[in-house]
Tab-separated table of N, CA and C and ligand atoms in Angstrom:
chain	number	residue	atom	x	y	z
A	340	MET	N	0.853	-1.207	0.000
A	340	MET	CA	0.000	0.000	0.000
A	340	MET	C	0.885	1.252	0.000
A	341	ARG	N	0.702	2.124	-1.013
A	341	ARG	CA	1.551	3.312	-1.039
A	341	ARG	C	1.099	4.343	0.001
A	342	THR	N	2.053	5.109	0.499
A	342	THR	CA	1.770	6.053	1.593
A	342	THR	C	1.982	7.504	1.152
A	343	ASP	N	2.197	7.700	-0.156
A	343	ASP	CA	2.538	9.043	-0.628
A	343	ASP	C	1.422	9.682	-1.453
A	344	ARG	N	0.198	9.127	-1.354
A	344	ARG	CA	-0.897	9.746	-2.112
A	344	ARG	C	-2.149	9.892	-1.256
A	345	THR	N	-2.882	10.956	-1.484
A	345	THR	CA	-4.187	11.117	-0.849
A	345	THR	C	-5.179	11.618	-1.900
A	346	PHE	N	-6.448	11.539	-1.538
A	346	PHE	CA	-7.502	11.997	-2.431
A	346	PHE	C	-8.220	13.170	-1.776
A	347	THR	N	-8.566	14.167	-2.579
A	347	THR	CA	-9.303	15.321	-2.039
A	347	THR	C	-10.456	15.722	-2.957
A	348	MET	N	-11.451	16.364	-2.380
A	348	MET	CA	-12.483	17.050	-3.157
A	348	MET	C	-12.615	18.459	-2.588
A	349	LEU	N	-12.614	19.459	-3.480
A	349	LEU	CA	-13.037	20.800	-3.088
A	349	LEU	C	-14.544	20.742	-3.274
A	350	LYS	N	-15.269	20.852	-2.174
A	350	LYS	CA	-16.700	20.549	-2.138
A	350	LYS	C	-17.531	21.688	-2.766
A	351	PRO	N	-18.831	21.429	-3.026
A	351	PRO	CA	-19.649	22.422	-3.730
A	351	PRO	C	-19.624	23.822	-3.114
A	352	ASP	N	-19.582	23.938	-1.788
A	352	ASP	CA	-19.576	25.275	-1.166
A	352	ASP	C	-18.305	26.027	-1.532
A	353	ALA	N	-17.155	25.341	-1.565
A	353	ALA	CA	-15.878	25.989	-1.894
A	353	ALA	C	-15.877	26.444	-3.352
A	354	VAL	N	-16.446	25.602	-4.233
A	354	VAL	CA	-16.509	25.954	-5.656
A	354	VAL	C	-17.466	27.137	-5.863
A	355	GLU	N	-18.642	27.076	-5.215
A	355	GLU	CA	-19.650	28.155	-5.346
A	355	GLU	C	-19.092	29.511	-4.922
A	356	LYS	N	-18.264	29.495	-3.872
A	356	LYS	CA	-17.749	30.758	-3.320
A	356	LYS	C	-16.503	31.256	-4.048
A	357	GLY	N	-16.046	30.509	-5.064
A	357	GLY	CA	-14.886	30.959	-5.845
A	357	GLY	C	-13.551	30.721	-5.168
A	358	HIS	N	-13.481	29.681	-4.315
A	358	HIS	CA	-12.241	29.436	-3.575
A	358	HIS	C	-11.309	28.402	-4.211
A	359	ILE	N	-11.614	27.945	-5.440
A	359	ILE	CA	-10.764	26.893	-6.036
A	359	ILE	C	-9.299	27.350	-6.099
A	360	GLY	N	-9.076	28.528	-6.649
A	360	GLY	CA	-7.703	29.002	-6.856
A	360	GLY	C	-6.938	29.135	-5.550
A	361	ALA	N	-7.571	29.737	-4.542
A	361	ALA	CA	-6.891	29.958	-3.262
A	361	ALA	C	-6.548	28.629	-2.585
A	362	ILE	N	-7.464	27.677	-2.666
A	362	ILE	CA	-7.208	26.383	-2.010
A	362	ILE	C	-6.106	25.619	-2.744
A	363	LEU	N	-6.132	25.639	-4.082
A	363	LEU	CA	-5.070	24.952	-4.836
A	363	LEU	C	-3.713	25.593	-4.570
A	364	GLU	N	-3.702	26.903	-4.432
A	364	GLU	CA	-2.458	27.620	-4.114
A	364	GLU	C	-1.868	27.112	-2.791
A	365	LYS	N	-2.723	26.956	-1.782
A	365	LYS	CA	-2.269	26.465	-0.474
A	365	LYS	C	-1.765	25.029	-0.580
A	366	ILE	N	-2.478	24.215	-1.374
A	366	ILE	CA	-2.083	22.811	-1.548
A	366	ILE	C	-0.700	22.748	-2.199
A	367	ASN	N	-0.496	23.528	-3.242
A	367	ASN	CA	0.815	23.544	-3.909
A	367	ASN	C	1.903	24.081	-2.990
A	368	ALA	N	1.595	25.162	-2.279
A	368	ALA	CA	2.591	25.779	-1.393
A	368	ALA	C	2.980	24.846	-0.256
A	369	SER	N	2.123	23.874	0.040
A	369	SER	CA	2.411	22.920	1.122
A	369	SER	C	3.148	21.688	0.610
A	370	GLY	N	3.547	21.702	-0.643
A	370	GLY	CA	4.430	20.645	-1.147
A	370	GLY	C	3.747	19.449	-1.773
A	371	PHE	N	2.454	19.542	-2.044
A	371	PHE	CA	1.758	18.431	-2.708
A	371	PHE	C	1.863	18.593	-4.227
A	372	ARG	N	2.092	17.467	-4.902
A	372	ARG	CA	2.087	17.436	-6.363
A	372	ARG	C	0.711	16.952	-6.821
A	373	ILE	N	0.127	17.616	-7.806
A	373	ILE	CA	-1.182	17.191	-8.319
A	373	ILE	C	-0.975	16.072	-9.337
A	374	VAL	N	-1.513	14.899	-9.005
A	374	VAL	CA	-1.359	13.692	-9.824
A	374	VAL	C	-2.523	13.564	-10.806
A	375	ALA	N	-3.715	14.019	-10.378
A	375	ALA	CA	-4.933	13.946	-11.178
A	375	ALA	C	-5.862	15.041	-10.676
A	376	MET	N	-6.671	15.610	-11.595
A	376	MET	CA	-7.609	16.653	-11.151
A	376	MET	C	-8.721	16.855	-12.178
A	377	LYS	N	-9.961	17.059	-11.697
A	377	LYS	CA	-11.056	17.420	-12.610
A	377	LYS	C	-12.198	18.131	-11.877
A	378	LEU	N	-12.895	18.976	-12.660
A	378	LEU	CA	-14.142	19.588	-12.201
A	378	LEU	C	-15.244	18.630	-12.632
A	379	THR	N	-16.045	18.188	-11.664
A	379	THR	CA	-17.054	17.176	-11.968
A	379	THR	C	-18.222	17.364	-11.009
A	380	GLN	N	-19.316	16.669	-11.248
A	380	GLN	CA	-20.453	16.744	-10.314
A	380	GLN	C	-20.892	15.342	-9.967
A	381	MET	N	-21.020	15.066	-8.684
A	381	MET	CA	-21.437	13.736	-8.246
A	381	MET	C	-22.939	13.572	-8.449
A	382	THR	N	-23.344	12.404	-8.908
A	382	THR	CA	-24.770	12.077	-8.953
A	382	THR	C	-25.192	11.644	-7.546
A	383	THR	N	-26.504	11.541	-7.339
A	383	THR	CA	-26.988	11.057	-6.037
A	383	THR	C	-26.450	9.651	-5.764
A	384	ALA	N	-26.446	8.806	-6.786
A	384	ALA	CA	-25.925	7.446	-6.599
A	384	ALA	C	-24.440	7.471	-6.244
A	385	ASP	N	-23.672	8.351	-6.898
A	385	ASP	CA	-22.235	8.487	-6.583
A	385	ASP	C	-22.044	8.856	-5.113
A	386	ALA	N	-22.770	9.899	-4.677
A	386	ALA	CA	-22.570	10.404	-3.313
A	386	ALA	C	-23.011	9.368	-2.282
A	387	LYS	N	-24.104	8.662	-2.562
A	387	LYS	CA	-24.564	7.620	-1.625
A	387	LYS	C	-23.509	6.542	-1.478
A	388	GLU	N	-22.883	6.187	-2.594
A	388	GLU	CA	-21.851	5.146	-2.551
A	388	GLU	C	-20.574	5.670	-1.885
A	389	PHE	N	-20.165	6.865	-2.273
A	389	PHE	CA	-18.918	7.422	-1.723
A	389	PHE	C	-19.003	7.536	-0.203
A	390	TYR	N	-20.169	7.930	0.296
A	390	TYR	CA	-20.346	8.151	1.734
A	390	TYR	C	-21.121	7.013	2.416
A	391	ALA	N	-21.109	5.825	1.816
A	391	ALA	CA	-21.880	4.688	2.350
A	391	ALA	C	-21.544	4.394	3.820
A	392	VAL	N	-20.308	4.651	4.199
A	392	VAL	CA	-19.892	4.413	5.587
A	392	VAL	C	-20.717	5.248	6.583
A	393	HIS	N	-21.282	6.360	6.097
A	393	HIS	CA	-22.079	7.246	6.969
A	393	HIS	C	-23.592	7.013	6.844
A	394	ARG	N	-24.021	5.929	6.161
A	394	ARG	CA	-25.456	5.833	5.819
A	394	ARG	C	-26.393	5.756	7.020
A	395	GLU	N	-25.891	5.306	8.171
A	395	GLU	CA	-26.744	5.258	9.364
A	395	GLU	C	-26.757	6.579	10.139
A	396	ARG	N	-25.899	7.521	9.742
A	396	ARG	CA	-25.800	8.782	10.491
A	396	ARG	C	-26.992	9.689	10.174
A	397	PRO	N	-27.408	10.505	11.154
A	397	PRO	CA	-28.558	11.393	10.915
A	397	PRO	C	-28.309	12.408	9.802
A	398	PHE	N	-27.041	12.733	9.528
A	398	PHE	CA	-26.747	13.763	8.526
A	398	PHE	C	-26.533	13.192	7.127
A	399	TYR	N	-26.750	11.886	6.938
A	399	TYR	CA	-26.444	11.249	5.643
A	399	TYR	C	-27.216	11.894	4.471
A	400	GLY	N	-28.529	12.102	4.647
A	400	GLY	CA	-29.350	12.667	3.570
A	400	GLY	C	-28.885	14.063	3.199
A	401	GLU	N	-28.626	14.860	4.231
A	401	GLU	CA	-28.156	16.246	4.065
A	401	GLU	C	-26.780	16.247	3.358
A	402	LEU	N	-25.938	15.288	3.730
A	402	LEU	CA	-24.593	15.181	3.149
A	402	LEU	C	-24.688	14.859	1.652
A	403	VAL	N	-25.587	13.940	1.302
A	403	VAL	CA	-25.759	13.570	-0.109
A	403	VAL	C	-26.311	14.758	-0.905
A	404	GLU	N	-27.277	15.471	-0.333
A	404	GLU	CA	-27.836	16.675	-0.998
A	404	GLU	C	-26.743	17.712	-1.261
A	405	TYR	N	-25.978	17.968	-0.241
A	405	TYR	CA	-24.899	18.966	-0.305
A	405	TYR	C	-23.851	18.593	-1.356
A	406	MET	N	-23.411	17.356	-1.332
A	406	MET	CA	-22.312	16.953	-2.205
A	406	MET	C	-22.720	16.830	-3.669
A	407	THR	N	-24.045	16.836	-3.932
A	407	THR	CA	-24.520	16.715	-5.320
A	407	THR	C	-25.078	18.025	-5.866
A	408	ARG	N	-25.089	19.087	-5.057
A	408	ARG	CA	-25.826	20.296	-5.488
A	408	ARG	C	-25.068	21.133	-6.517
A	409	GLY	N	-23.804	20.835	-6.734
A	409	GLY	CA	-23.024	21.586	-7.714
A	409	GLY	C	-21.707	20.902	-7.959
A	410	PRO	N	-20.885	21.473	-8.849
A	410	PRO	CA	-19.616	20.819	-9.156
A	410	PRO	C	-18.640	20.816	-7.989
A	411	ILE	N	-17.753	19.841	-8.053
A	411	ILE	CA	-16.639	19.712	-7.109
A	411	ILE	C	-15.351	19.654	-7.926
A	412	VAL	N	-14.223	19.894	-7.256
A	412	VAL	CA	-12.932	19.585	-7.871
A	412	VAL	C	-12.412	18.340	-7.170
A	413	ALA	N	-12.241	17.261	-7.923
A	413	ALA	CA	-11.663	16.021	-7.376
A	413	ALA	C	-10.198	15.996	-7.765
A	414	ALA	N	-9.344	15.551	-6.850
A	414	ALA	CA	-7.908	15.516	-7.161
A	414	ALA	C	-7.191	14.447	-6.349
A	415	ILE	N	-6.120	13.954	-6.935
A	415	ILE	CA	-5.198	13.058	-6.224
A	415	ILE	C	-3.911	13.853	-5.998
A	416	LEU	N	-3.399	13.801	-4.771
A	416	LEU	CA	-2.235	14.595	-4.385
A	416	LEU	C	-1.110	13.690	-3.908
A	417	GLU	N	0.108	14.051	-4.234
A	417	GLU	CA	1.265	13.229	-3.867
A	417	GLU	C	2.254	14.026	-3.020
A	418	LYS	N	2.702	13.365	-1.967
A	418	LYS	CA	3.703	13.956	-1.050
A	418	LYS	C	4.037	12.845	-0.069
A	419	GLU	N	5.214	12.824	0.474
A	419	GLU	CA	5.533	11.861	1.520
A	419	GLU	C	4.521	12.030	2.667
A	420	ASN	N	4.038	10.950	3.236
A	420	ASN	CA	3.091	11.010	4.368
A	420	ASN	C	1.826	11.806	4.009
A	421	ALA	N	1.324	11.586	2.785
A	421	ALA	CA	0.284	12.439	2.205
A	421	ALA	C	-1.004	12.513	3.038
A	422	VAL	N	-1.525	11.359	3.478
A	422	VAL	CA	-2.825	11.356	4.165
A	422	VAL	C	-2.776	12.225	5.418
A	423	GLU	N	-1.796	11.970	6.259
A	423	GLU	CA	-1.710	12.694	7.531
A	423	GLU	C	-1.383	14.174	7.298
A	424	ASP	N	-0.421	14.441	6.412
A	424	ASP	CA	-0.035	15.843	6.186
A	424	ASP	C	-1.194	16.644	5.575
A	425	PHE	N	-1.994	15.997	4.725
A	425	PHE	CA	-3.107	16.736	4.122
A	425	PHE	C	-4.195	17.003	5.158
A	426	ARG	N	-4.423	16.020	6.049
A	426	ARG	CA	-5.434	16.250	7.091
A	426	ARG	C	-5.004	17.364	8.041
A	427	THR	N	-3.700	17.479	8.254
A	427	THR	CA	-3.201	18.606	9.063
A	427	THR	C	-3.456	19.922	8.321
A	428	LEU	N	-3.210	19.933	7.017
A	428	LEU	CA	-3.403	21.153	6.222
A	428	LEU	C	-4.873	21.588	6.178
A	429	ILE	N	-5.809	20.610	6.127
A	429	ILE	CA	-7.221	21.014	6.016
A	429	ILE	C	-7.821	21.358	7.379
A	430	GLY	N	-7.340	20.755	8.455
A	430	GLY	CA	-7.859	21.062	9.792
A	430	GLY	C	-9.038	20.180	10.171
A	431	ALA	N	-9.544	20.379	11.374
A	431	ALA	CA	-10.611	19.540	11.938
A	431	ALA	C	-11.885	19.601	11.094
A	432	THR	N	-12.683	18.508	11.150
A	432	THR	CA	-13.943	18.412	10.401
A	432	THR	C	-14.823	19.633	10.662
A	433	ASN	N	-14.918	20.009	11.935
A	433	ASN	CA	-15.708	21.190	12.305
A	433	ASN	C	-14.803	22.428	12.252
A	434	PRO	N	-15.084	23.389	11.359
A	434	PRO	CA	-14.195	24.555	11.242
A	434	PRO	C	-14.044	25.326	12.551
A	435	ALA	N	-15.027	25.201	13.444
A	435	ALA	CA	-14.916	25.882	14.744
A	435	ALA	C	-13.748	25.316	15.556
A	436	ASP	N	-13.380	24.049	15.277
A	436	ASP	CA	-12.269	23.408	15.996
A	436	ASP	C	-10.975	23.413	15.194
A	437	ALA	N	-11.020	23.914	13.971
A	437	ALA	CA	-9.854	23.835	13.081
A	437	ALA	C	-8.790	24.857	13.489
A	438	ALA	N	-7.519	24.449	13.361
A	438	ALA	CA	-6.403	25.329	13.726
A	438	ALA	C	-6.335	26.523	12.773
A	439	GLU	N	-5.776	27.620	13.288
A	439	GLU	CA	-5.564	28.836	12.478
A	439	GLU	C	-4.753	28.504	11.232
A	440	GLY	N	-5.124	29.068	10.109
A	440	GLY	CA	-4.346	28.894	8.889
A	440	GLY	C	-4.722	27.662	8.090
A	441	THR	N	-5.533	26.767	8.678
A	441	THR	CA	-5.941	25.572	7.926
A	441	THR	C	-7.015	25.950	6.899
A	442	ILE	N	-7.163	25.068	5.909
A	442	ILE	CA	-8.117	25.364	4.825
A	442	ILE	C	-9.538	25.476	5.370
A	443	ARG	N	-9.909	24.587	6.292
A	443	ARG	CA	-11.281	24.678	6.830
A	443	ARG	C	-11.470	25.912	7.699
A	444	LYS	N	-10.427	26.306	8.448
A	444	LYS	CA	-10.548	27.523	9.260
A	444	LYS	C	-10.790	28.725	8.334
A	445	LEU	N	-10.086	28.724	7.200
A	445	LEU	CA	-10.173	29.864	6.287
A	445	LEU	C	-11.454	29.853	5.442
A	446	TYR	N	-11.891	28.648	5.001
A	446	TYR	CA	-12.919	28.610	3.953
A	446	TYR	C	-14.186	27.837	4.287
A	447	ALA	N	-14.230	27.089	5.404
A	447	ALA	CA	-15.416	26.284	5.696
A	447	ALA	C	-16.418	27.068	6.533
A	448	ALA	N	-17.711	26.815	6.270
A	448	ALA	CA	-18.768	27.542	6.970
A	448	ALA	C	-19.259	26.793	8.205
A	449	SER	N	-19.264	25.471	8.161
A	449	SER	CA	-19.869	24.680	9.234
A	449	SER	C	-19.363	23.247	9.158
A	450	ILE	N	-19.738	22.427	10.149
A	450	ILE	CA	-19.309	21.025	10.155
A	450	ILE	C	-19.857	20.276	8.933
A	451	GLY	N	-21.024	20.651	8.468
A	451	GLY	CA	-21.608	19.992	7.300
A	451	GLY	C	-20.980	20.506	6.014
A	452	GLU	N	-20.903	21.832	5.889
A	452	GLU	CA	-20.356	22.442	4.668
A	452	GLU	C	-18.917	22.855	4.972
A	453	ASN	N	-18.030	21.861	4.897
A	453	ASN	CA	-16.676	22.100	5.383
A	453	ASN	C	-15.623	22.196	4.290
A	454	ALA	N	-16.040	22.598	3.099
A	454	ALA	CA	-15.154	23.066	2.008
A	454	ALA	C	-14.298	22.019	1.320
A	455	VAL	N	-13.780	21.064	2.087
A	455	VAL	CA	-12.784	20.171	1.492
A	455	VAL	C	-12.812	18.796	2.146
A	456	HIS	N	-12.507	17.790	1.333
A	456	HIS	CA	-12.410	16.404	1.813
A	456	HIS	C	-10.953	15.975	1.780
A	457	GLY	N	-10.562	15.159	2.748
A	457	GLY	CA	-9.247	14.514	2.709
A	457	GLY	C	-9.394	13.080	3.174
A	458	SER	N	-8.825	12.129	2.449
A	458	SER	CA	-8.920	10.711	2.831
A	458	SER	C	-8.395	10.504	4.243
A	459	ASP	N	-8.995	9.518	4.952
A	459	ASP	CA	-8.589	9.285	6.341
A	459	ASP	C	-7.600	8.131	6.509
A	460	SER	N	-7.241	7.446	5.418
A	460	SER	CA	-6.258	6.346	5.505
A	460	SER	C	-5.675	6.117	4.116
A	461	ASP	N	-4.539	5.428	4.067
A	461	ASP	CA	-3.940	5.111	2.761
A	461	ASP	C	-4.882	4.218	1.960
A	462	GLU	N	-5.544	3.294	2.657
A	462	GLU	CA	-6.466	2.383	1.967
A	462	GLU	C	-7.631	3.162	1.349
A	463	ASN	N	-8.236	4.061	2.121
A	463	ASN	CA	-9.348	4.849	1.574
A	463	ASN	C	-8.879	5.817	0.481
A	464	ALA	N	-7.647	6.309	0.589
A	464	ALA	CA	-7.116	7.178	-0.477
A	464	ALA	C	-7.109	6.416	-1.804
A	465	ALA	N	-6.703	5.158	-1.773
A	465	ALA	CA	-6.656	4.353	-3.004
A	465	ALA	C	-8.073	4.069	-3.511
A	466	ILE	N	-8.986	3.734	-2.606
A	466	ILE	CA	-10.376	3.433	-2.998
A	466	ILE	C	-11.039	4.680	-3.586
A	467	GLU	N	-10.894	5.820	-2.893
A	467	GLU	CA	-11.545	7.064	-3.330
A	467	GLU	C	-10.943	7.582	-4.646
A	468	SER	N	-9.627	7.414	-4.818
A	468	SER	CA	-8.976	7.827	-6.076
A	468	SER	C	-9.527	7.016	-7.237
A	469	ALA	N	-9.660	5.712	-7.030
A	469	ALA	CA	-10.161	4.827	-8.092
A	469	ALA	C	-11.644	5.087	-8.374
A	470	PHE	N	-12.372	5.603	-7.367
A	470	PHE	CA	-13.789	5.936	-7.546
A	470	PHE	C	-13.934	7.063	-8.580
A	471	HIS	N	-13.019	8.021	-8.537
A	471	HIS	CA	-13.142	9.218	-9.383
A	471	HIS	C	-12.276	9.223	-10.639
A	472	PHE	N	-11.203	8.429	-10.650
A	472	PHE	CA	-10.252	8.529	-11.764
A	472	PHE	C	-9.894	7.170	-12.343
A	473	ALA	N	-9.770	7.142	-13.671
A	473	ALA	CA	-9.218	5.972	-14.361
A	473	ALA	C	-7.691	6.085	-14.327
A	474	GLY	N	-7.025	4.979	-14.482
A	474	GLY	CA	-5.553	4.968	-14.450
A	474	GLY	C	-4.947	5.945	-15.428
A	475	ARG	N	-5.545	6.102	-16.613
A	475	ARG	CA	-4.950	6.991	-17.621
A	475	ARG	C	-5.128	8.468	-17.286
A	476	GLU	N	-5.915	8.779	-16.234
A	476	GLU	CA	-6.094	10.183	-15.815
A	476	GLU	C	-5.123	10.565	-14.697
A	477	MET	N	-4.293	9.606	-14.289
A	477	MET	CA	-3.326	9.872	-13.203
A	477	MET	C	-1.942	10.048	-13.824
A	478	PHE	N	-1.245	11.114	-13.390
A	478	PHE	CA	0.051	11.438	-14.008
A	478	PHE	C	1.185	11.480	-12.997
B	161	CMP	P1	-15.757	14.693	5.667
B	161	CMP	O1	-15.085	14.382	6.975
B	161	CMP	O2	-14.940	15.083	4.490
B	161	CMP	O3	-16.675	13.436	5.258
B	161	CMP	C1	-17.882	13.198	5.954
B	161	CMP	C2	-18.698	14.448	5.891
B	161	CMP	O4	-19.942	14.399	6.549
B	161	CMP	C3	-17.944	15.575	6.602
B	161	CMP	O5	-16.780	15.879	5.905
B	161	CMP	C4	-19.029	16.621	6.632
B	161	CMP	O6	-19.202	17.229	5.346
B	161	CMP	C5	-20.238	15.736	6.945
B	161	CMP	N1	-20.495	15.727	8.388
B	161	CMP	C6	-19.753	15.178	9.349
B	161	CMP	N2	-20.308	15.376	10.557
B	161	CMP	C7	-21.452	16.057	10.335
B	161	CMP	C8	-22.474	16.549	11.179
B	161	CMP	N3	-22.441	16.369	12.497
B	161	CMP	N4	-23.502	17.194	10.608
B	161	CMP	C9	-23.540	17.367	9.258
B	161	CMP	N5	-22.591	16.912	8.402
B	161	CMP	C10	-21.564	16.280	8.944
């Protein structure tokens, strides 16, 4: 299992507010190489599958609505210790708890609309990357 890649989505709220450029700038400045990237929109079936682990949670329906309401930027990022370092860069799930300077502190509105996704393990990074990208789209 490789440890130098993670998967991210700039979520619909970040795209709607025009934060794509600023967030990508921070990602690049933090030493991540972009391996794959696209502007895309998840279908309801996509979002239900992507977030299946949360299907029993009370916020599941709201999460699926949110993640499908507009385009996202999906990307695969490469850096040594990618999963952990990217989660440090984005900050806590709830922006109220996120450290100063993190992407969620700067750009997220709430625990539900939290601007950006970061894989929580190397295994999920591989699964989530394959969900959004074919091998020929990775560079
Ligand atoms: P993320 O951690 O990227 O993936 C799961 C998502 O579910 C999370 O971001 C939020 O967008 C959402 N989420 C997590 N907890 C809550 C909550 N308590 N209420 C609403 N949405 C949540």
